[in-house]
CSV table of C-alpha atoms and ligand atoms in Angstrom, one decimal:
chain,number,residue,atom,x,y,z
A,5,MET,CA,-3.6,-0.5,1.6
A,6,TYR,CA,-1.0,0.4,-0.5
A,7,THR,CA,1.6,-1.2,-2.7
A,8,GLN,CA,2.5,1.5,-5.2
A,9,ALA,CA,6.0,2.0,-6.3
A,10,MET,CA,7.4,-1.1,-4.8
A,11,ASP,CA,9.5,-1.6,-7.8
A,12,THR,CA,11.1,1.8,-7.7
A,13,LEU,CA,13.9,0.9,-5.4
A,14,GLY,CA,15.5,-2.3,-6.6
A,15,LYS,CA,18.4,-0.8,-8.3
A,16,ASP,CA,20.7,-2.5,-5.9
A,17,ALA,CA,23.3,-4.3,-8.1
A,18,GLU,CA,24.0,-6.7,-5.2
A,19,ASP,CA,20.5,-8.1,-5.6
A,20,ARG,CA,21.2,-9.2,-9.1
A,21,LYS,CA,24.4,-11.2,-8.9
A,22,PRO,CA,24.2,-14.1,-11.2
A,23,VAL,CA,23.8,-17.6,-9.7
A,24,ARG,CA,27.3,-19.0,-9.3
A,25,SER,CA,27.4,-22.7,-8.1
A,26,ALA,CA,25.9,-25.6,-10.0
A,27,GLU,CA,23.9,-26.6,-6.9
A,28,GLN,CA,22.4,-23.1,-6.7
A,29,ALA,CA,21.6,-23.2,-10.4
A,30,MET,CA,19.8,-26.5,-9.9
A,31,LEU,CA,17.9,-25.2,-6.9
A,32,GLU,CA,16.9,-22.1,-8.8
A,33,ALA,CA,15.7,-24.2,-11.8
A,34,ARG,CA,13.6,-26.3,-9.5
A,35,PHE,CA,12.2,-23.1,-7.9
A,36,ASP,CA,11.3,-21.6,-11.3
A,37,ALA,CA,9.6,-24.8,-12.2
A,38,ARG,CA,7.4,-24.7,-9.1
A,39,ILE,CA,6.5,-21.1,-9.9
A,40,ASP,CA,5.6,-22.1,-13.4
A,41,ASP,CA,3.3,-24.8,-12.0
A,42,GLY,CA,1.5,-22.1,-10.0
A,43,ALA,CA,2.7,-23.6,-6.7
A,44,PHE,CA,2.8,-21.4,-3.6
A,45,ILE,CA,6.1,-20.9,-1.8
A,46,GLU,CA,6.1,-21.2,2.0
A,47,ALA,CA,8.5,-19.7,4.5
A,48,LYS,CA,10.4,-23.0,5.0
A,49,ASP,CA,11.0,-23.6,1.3
A,50,TRP,CA,14.2,-22.8,-0.5
A,51,MET,CA,14.0,-19.5,-2.5
A,52,PRO,CA,16.6,-17.4,-4.4
A,53,ASP,CA,18.1,-14.7,-2.4
A,54,HIS,CA,16.8,-12.0,-4.8
A,55,TYR,CA,13.3,-13.4,-4.5
A,56,ARG,CA,13.5,-13.1,-0.7
A,57,LYS,CA,15.0,-9.6,-0.9
A,58,THR,CA,12.4,-8.4,-3.3
A,59,LEU,CA,9.6,-9.7,-1.1
A,60,VAL,CA,11.1,-8.2,2.1
A,61,ARG,CA,11.3,-4.9,0.3
A,62,GLN,CA,7.8,-5.0,-1.1
A,63,ILE,CA,6.0,-6.4,2.0
A,64,SER,CA,7.8,-4.0,4.4
A,65,GLN,CA,7.0,-1.0,2.2
A,66,HIS,CA,3.5,-2.2,2.1
A,67,ALA,CA,3.4,-2.6,5.9
A,68,HIS,CA,4.9,0.9,6.3
A,69,SER,CA,2.2,2.3,3.9
A,70,GLU,CA,-0.5,0.8,6.1
A,71,ILE,CA,0.7,2.4,9.3
A,72,VAL,CA,1.7,5.7,7.8
A,73,GLY,CA,-1.6,5.7,6.0
A,74,MET,CA,-3.3,5.9,9.5
A,75,LEU,CA,-2.0,9.4,10.0
A,76,PRO,CA,-3.7,11.6,7.4
A,77,GLU,CA,-7.1,10.2,8.3
A,78,GLY,CA,-6.4,9.9,12.0
A,79,ASN,CA,-6.1,13.7,11.8
A,80,TRP,CA,-9.9,13.8,11.4
A,81,ILE,CA,-11.1,11.3,14.1
A,82,SER,CA,-11.6,14.1,16.6
A,83,ARG,CA,-13.4,16.3,14.1
A,84,ALA,CA,-15.8,13.8,12.3
A,85,PRO,CA,-19.1,15.5,11.8
A,86,THR,CA,-21.4,12.8,13.4
A,87,LEU,CA,-21.1,9.9,15.7
A,88,LYS,CA,-21.7,7.5,12.9
A,89,ARG,CA,-18.9,9.0,10.8
A,90,LYS,CA,-16.5,8.9,13.8
A,91,ALA,CA,-17.3,5.2,14.4
A,92,ILE,CA,-16.7,4.4,10.8
A,93,LEU,CA,-13.4,6.3,10.6
A,94,LEU,CA,-12.2,4.9,13.9
A,95,ALA,CA,-12.8,1.4,12.5
A,96,LYS,CA,-11.1,2.1,9.3
A,97,VAL,CA,-8.0,3.6,10.8
A,98,GLN,CA,-7.8,0.7,13.2
A,99,ASP,CA,-8.1,-1.7,10.2
A,100,GLU,CA,-5.1,-0.1,8.6
A,101,GLY,CA,-3.1,-0.7,11.8
A,102,GLY,CA,-4.2,-4.3,11.6
A,103,HIS,CA,-3.1,-4.5,8.0
A,104,GLY,CA,0.4,-3.3,9.0
A,105,LEU,CA,0.5,-6.0,11.6
A,106,TYR,CA,-0.4,-8.8,9.2
A,107,LEU,CA,2.2,-7.6,6.8
A,108,TYR,CA,5.0,-7.1,9.3
A,109,ALA,CA,4.3,-10.6,10.4
A,110,ALA,CA,4.4,-11.9,6.8
A,111,ALA,CA,7.8,-10.1,6.2
A,112,GLU,CA,9.2,-11.5,9.4
A,113,THR,CA,8.7,-15.1,8.0
A,114,LEU,CA,11.4,-14.1,5.5
A,115,GLY,CA,14.0,-13.6,8.3
A,116,THR,CA,13.8,-9.9,8.8
A,117,SER,CA,12.9,-8.5,12.3
A,118,ARG,CA,10.2,-5.9,12.8
A,119,ASP,CA,12.8,-3.8,14.6
A,120,GLU,CA,15.0,-3.8,11.4
A,121,MET,CA,12.0,-2.8,9.3
A,122,LEU,CA,10.9,0.0,11.5
A,123,TYR,CA,14.5,1.3,11.8
A,124,ALA,CA,14.6,1.5,8.0
A,125,LEU,CA,11.3,3.4,8.0
A,126,HIS,CA,12.4,5.8,10.7
A,127,THR,CA,15.8,6.6,9.1
A,128,GLY,CA,14.3,7.2,5.7
A,129,LYS,CA,15.9,4.0,4.1
A,130,ALA,CA,12.5,2.4,3.5
A,131,LYS,CA,9.8,3.9,1.4
A,132,TYR,CA,6.0,3.9,1.8
A,133,SER,CA,3.3,4.9,-0.6
A,134,SER,CA,3.8,8.5,-1.8
A,135,ILE,CA,0.1,9.2,-1.4
A,136,PHE,CA,0.3,9.6,2.3
A,137,ASN,CA,2.6,12.6,2.0
A,138,TYR,CA,-0.3,14.8,1.0
A,139,PRO,CA,-2.3,16.7,3.7
A,140,THR,CA,-6.0,16.1,4.6
A,141,LEU,CA,-7.3,19.7,4.5
A,142,THR,CA,-11.1,19.1,4.9
A,143,TRP,CA,-13.5,16.5,6.0
A,144,ALA,CA,-14.2,15.6,2.3
A,145,ASP,CA,-10.6,14.4,2.1
A,146,VAL,CA,-11.6,11.5,4.3
A,147,GLY,CA,-14.2,10.5,1.8
A,148,ALA,CA,-11.9,11.1,-1.2
A,149,ILE,CA,-9.2,8.9,0.4
A,150,GLY,CA,-11.7,6.1,0.9
A,151,TRP,CA,-13.1,6.3,-2.6
A,152,LEU,CA,-9.9,7.0,-4.6
A,153,VAL,CA,-7.0,5.9,-2.5
A,154,ASP,CA,-8.5,2.7,-1.0
A,155,GLY,CA,-10.1,2.2,-4.5
A,156,ALA,CA,-6.7,2.3,-6.1
A,157,ALA,CA,-5.3,0.1,-3.3
A,158,ILE,CA,-7.9,-2.6,-4.1
A,159,MET,CA,-7.0,-2.6,-7.8
A,160,ASN,CA,-3.4,-3.1,-6.8
A,161,GLN,CA,-4.0,-5.6,-4.0
A,162,VAL,CA,-6.5,-8.1,-5.3
A,163,PRO,CA,-3.9,-9.6,-7.7
A,164,ILE,CA,-1.5,-10.0,-4.7
A,165,CYS,CA,-4.0,-12.4,-3.1
A,166,ARG,CA,-2.5,-14.8,-5.7
A,167,CYS,CA,1.1,-13.8,-5.0
A,168,SER,CA,3.5,-16.8,-5.2
A,169,TYR,CA,4.7,-16.2,-1.6
A,170,ALA,CA,1.9,-17.8,0.5
A,171,PRO,CA,2.2,-15.8,3.8
A,172,TYR,CA,1.9,-12.6,1.8
A,173,ALA,CA,-1.0,-13.9,-0.3
A,174,ARG,CA,-2.9,-15.1,2.9
A,175,ALA,CA,-2.4,-11.7,4.5
A,176,MET,CA,-3.8,-10.0,1.4
A,177,VAL,CA,-7.0,-12.1,1.4
A,178,ARG,CA,-7.9,-10.7,4.8
A,179,ILE,CA,-6.8,-7.2,3.9
A,180,CYS,CA,-8.7,-7.0,0.6
A,181,ARG,CA,-12.0,-7.8,2.4
A,182,GLU,CA,-11.5,-4.8,4.7
A,183,GLU,CA,-10.3,-2.5,1.8
A,184,SER,CA,-13.6,-2.9,0.0
A,185,PHE,CA,-15.4,-1.6,3.1
A,186,HIS,CA,-13.0,1.3,3.2
A,187,GLN,CA,-13.7,2.2,-0.4
A,188,ARG,CA,-17.5,2.0,0.0
A,189,GLN,CA,-17.6,4.1,3.1
A,190,GLY,CA,-15.6,6.8,1.4
A,191,PHE,CA,-17.9,6.7,-1.7
A,192,GLU,CA,-21.0,6.8,0.5
A,193,SER,CA,-19.7,9.7,2.5
A,194,LEU,CA,-19.1,11.7,-0.6
A,195,LEU,CA,-22.4,10.7,-2.1
A,196,THR,CA,-24.3,11.9,1.0
A,197,MET,CA,-22.6,15.3,0.7
A,198,MET,CA,-23.2,15.5,-3.0
A,199,GLN,CA,-26.9,14.5,-2.8
A,200,HIS,CA,-28.0,16.1,0.5
A,201,GLY,CA,-25.3,18.7,1.3
A,202,THR,CA,-25.1,22.4,1.0
A,203,GLU,CA,-23.4,24.1,-2.0
A,204,ALA,CA,-20.4,24.6,0.2
A,205,GLN,CA,-20.2,20.9,1.0
A,206,LYS,CA,-20.5,20.0,-2.7
A,207,ALA,CA,-17.7,22.4,-3.5
A,208,MET,CA,-15.6,20.9,-0.7
A,209,VAL,CA,-16.1,17.4,-2.2
A,210,GLN,CA,-15.1,18.6,-5.7
A,211,ASP,CA,-12.0,20.3,-4.2
A,212,ALA,CA,-11.0,17.1,-2.4
A,213,VAL,CA,-11.4,15.1,-5.6
A,214,ASP,CA,-9.3,17.7,-7.5
A,215,ARG,CA,-6.5,17.3,-5.0
A,216,TRP,CA,-6.6,13.5,-4.6
A,217,TRP,CA,-7.1,12.4,-8.2
A,218,TRP,CA,-3.6,12.7,-9.7
A,219,PRO,CA,-1.8,11.3,-6.6
A,220,SER,CA,-4.2,8.3,-6.7
A,221,VAL,CA,-3.4,7.7,-10.4
A,222,MET,CA,0.3,7.8,-9.5
A,223,MET,CA,-0.2,5.1,-6.8
A,224,PHE,CA,0.2,2.4,-9.4
A,225,GLY,CA,3.9,3.4,-9.8
A,226,PRO,CA,5.9,4.4,-12.8
A,227,PRO,CA,5.0,3.4,-16.3
A,228,ASP,CA,5.8,-0.2,-17.3
A,229,ASP,CA,8.7,0.8,-19.5
A,230,GLN,CA,10.3,2.7,-16.5
A,231,SER,CA,9.7,0.0,-14.0
A,232,PRO,CA,12.9,-2.1,-14.1
A,233,ASN,CA,12.0,-4.7,-11.6
A,234,SER,CA,8.5,-5.4,-12.8
A,235,ALA,CA,9.4,-8.1,-15.3
A,236,GLN,CA,11.3,-10.1,-12.7
A,237,SER,CA,8.4,-9.7,-10.2
A,238,MET,CA,6.0,-10.9,-12.9
A,239,ARG,CA,8.2,-13.8,-13.7
A,240,TRP,CA,8.2,-14.9,-10.0
A,241,GLY,CA,4.4,-14.5,-9.6
A,242,ILE,CA,4.9,-11.7,-7.0
A,243,LYS,CA,3.2,-9.2,-9.4
A,244,ARG,CA,0.4,-10.5,-11.6
A,245,ILE,CA,-0.7,-7.4,-13.5
A,246,SER,CA,1.4,-4.5,-14.8
A,247,ASN,CA,1.3,-0.9,-13.4
A,248,ASP,CA,-0.2,0.6,-16.5
A,249,GLU,CA,-2.8,-2.1,-16.8
A,250,LEU,CA,-3.9,-1.6,-13.2
A,251,ARG,CA,-3.9,2.1,-13.7
A,252,GLN,CA,-6.2,1.8,-16.7
A,253,LYS,CA,-8.6,-0.4,-14.8
A,254,PHE,CA,-8.7,2.1,-12.0
A,255,VAL,CA,-9.4,5.1,-14.3
A,256,ASP,CA,-12.1,3.2,-16.2
A,257,ALA,CA,-13.9,2.3,-12.9
A,258,ALA,CA,-13.5,5.8,-11.4
A,259,VAL,CA,-15.0,7.6,-14.4
A,260,GLU,CA,-18.2,5.7,-14.0
A,261,GLN,CA,-18.3,6.3,-10.2
A,262,ALA,CA,-17.6,10.0,-10.6
A,263,LYS,CA,-20.7,10.2,-12.8
A,264,VAL,CA,-22.8,8.7,-10.0
A,265,LEU,CA,-21.3,11.1,-7.5
A,266,GLY,CA,-21.7,14.1,-9.8
A,267,VAL,CA,-18.1,15.2,-9.5
A,268,THR,CA,-15.7,16.1,-12.3
A,269,LEU,CA,-12.3,14.4,-12.5
A,270,PRO,CA,-9.6,17.1,-13.0
A,271,ASP,CA,-8.3,15.9,-16.3
A,272,PRO,CA,-9.4,17.7,-19.5
A,273,ASP,CA,-8.0,14.8,-21.6
A,274,LEU,CA,-10.1,12.1,-20.0
A,275,LYS,CA,-12.3,10.6,-22.6
A,276,TRP,CA,-13.6,7.3,-23.9
A,277,ASN,CA,-11.6,5.7,-26.6
A,278,GLU,CA,-14.0,3.5,-28.7
A,279,GLU,CA,-11.2,1.7,-30.4
A,280,ARG,CA,-9.3,0.8,-27.2
A,281,GLN,CA,-12.5,0.3,-25.2
A,282,HIS,CA,-10.8,2.2,-22.4
A,283,HIS,CA,-10.6,5.8,-21.3
A,284,ASP,CA,-7.7,7.9,-22.5
A,285,PHE,CA,-6.2,10.2,-19.9
A,286,GLY,CA,-3.8,13.1,-19.6
A,287,ALA,CA,-0.1,13.0,-19.0
A,288,ILE,CA,1.0,12.2,-15.4
A,289,ASP,CA,3.4,14.6,-13.7
A,290,TRP,CA,6.1,12.1,-12.9
A,291,ASP,CA,8.4,14.8,-11.7
A,292,GLU,CA,6.0,15.4,-8.8
A,293,PHE,CA,5.9,11.6,-8.1
A,294,TRP,CA,9.7,11.3,-7.9
A,295,ASN,CA,10.0,14.4,-5.9
A,296,VAL,CA,7.5,13.1,-3.3
A,297,ILE,CA,9.2,9.7,-3.3
A,298,ALA,CA,12.5,11.4,-2.7
A,299,GLY,CA,11.1,12.9,0.5
A,300,ASN,CA,10.0,16.4,-0.6
A,301,GLY,CA,6.2,16.0,-0.6
A,302,PRO,CA,4.1,18.3,1.5
A,303,CYS,CA,4.1,16.1,4.6
A,304,ASN,CA,7.0,13.6,4.3
A,305,ARG,CA,8.8,15.1,7.3
A,306,GLU,CA,5.7,15.3,9.5
A,307,ARG,CA,4.7,11.7,8.8
A,308,ILE,CA,8.1,10.2,9.7
A,309,ALA,CA,8.3,12.5,12.8
A,310,ALA,CA,4.9,11.1,13.9
A,311,ARG,CA,6.0,7.5,13.4
A,312,VAL,CA,9.3,8.1,15.3
A,313,LYS,CA,7.4,9.7,18.2
A,314,ALA,CA,4.9,6.8,18.3
A,315,TRP,CA,7.9,4.4,18.5
A,316,ASP,CA,9.6,6.4,21.2
A,317,ASP,CA,6.4,6.9,23.2
A,318,GLY,CA,5.8,3.1,23.0
A,319,ALA,CA,9.2,2.2,24.5
A,320,TRP,CA,7.8,1.6,28.0
A,321,VAL,CA,5.2,-0.8,26.6
A,322,ARG,CA,7.9,-2.9,24.8
A,323,GLU,CA,10.1,-2.8,27.9
A,324,ALA,CA,7.2,-3.9,30.1
A,325,ALA,CA,6.3,-6.7,27.8
A,326,LEU,CA,9.9,-8.0,27.8
A,327,ALA,CA,10.1,-7.8,31.6
A,328,HIS,CA,6.9,-9.7,31.9
A,329,ALA,CA,8.1,-12.4,29.4
A,330,GLU,CA,11.4,-12.7,31.4
A,331,LYS,CA,9.5,-13.1,34.7
A,332,GLN,CA,7.3,-15.8,33.2
A,333,GLN,CA,10.3,-17.7,31.9
A,334,GLN,CA,11.9,-17.4,35.3
A,335,ARG,CA,8.8,-18.8,37.0
A,336,PHE,CA,8.6,-21.6,34.4
A,337,LYS,CA,12.2,-22.5,35.2
A,338,GLU,CA,11.6,-22.5,38.9
A,339,ALA,CA,8.5,-24.7,38.6
A,340,ALA,CA,10.5,-27.1,36.5
B,212,FE2,FE1,-5.1,-1.1,4.4
B,213,FE2,FE1,-7.8,0.9,3.5
């Protein structure tokens, strides 16, 4: 899923050094013209250093979000209430692993190795979507994640299918198809509990919605006026729609869906604004957002520890694959 807050870390002054040589300025002007024409940039094409760095940061954060995103829901695979729900959840969590794979591969085309990216994740240098630092306390959380978190992810990600960097855009086309299944299965799971469940199950759904609503609204990242890299990303066609615009679209859609479900969204200020033709909503607790981004959310440490353990446990597989590749190469040489 999950691209939120990708523009929260680009305060690196090194990234913004002005173009120095005349040749570079010419290359950059040509690049800008291609972007203005709506052309896609391929891995082999010349691109400004800052464009490359911005993409590596965004795509790798996105990839990390996919694989860290497997953890909160993976927590419920062994406890899914029916065989059908277990099969759906297994497929969904597996999809997220696949999304990570497409995205790491897309980032690798920019000249960064997967090992480097994972090292950055494991050492806390790279970020991932803050939403996955919240715990999944009940089965209804799995439905709420599908409905709200995958729902927010779709809003965020559909515009990236037209991202100017072609390998990223191509990966996103495949990912978005699967995300819409993720959103629907979550909604359907909640709807089943709300329509056919016991009072306790209905209360469990409402409690999950209460806990996941605000973190989902935060997934679109900081407000536009506090999102310093957004303008440049828009200029380059990496980002097509602003954080606040996407957030508004998400809120408007979710309000209608909540009515169908029969749940209340935990925001007393949420109401239709006839003049704007959108829903107004309450103030977002940005202190909470920044605190979770900074590593102090309820599950940050647990998530990274789980990823590091998976990496360590997989060492023998990587070693075996390398040994196999070396043997094959040796055989090929001998045959030649
Ligand atoms: Fe995903
Ligand atoms: Fe998803």
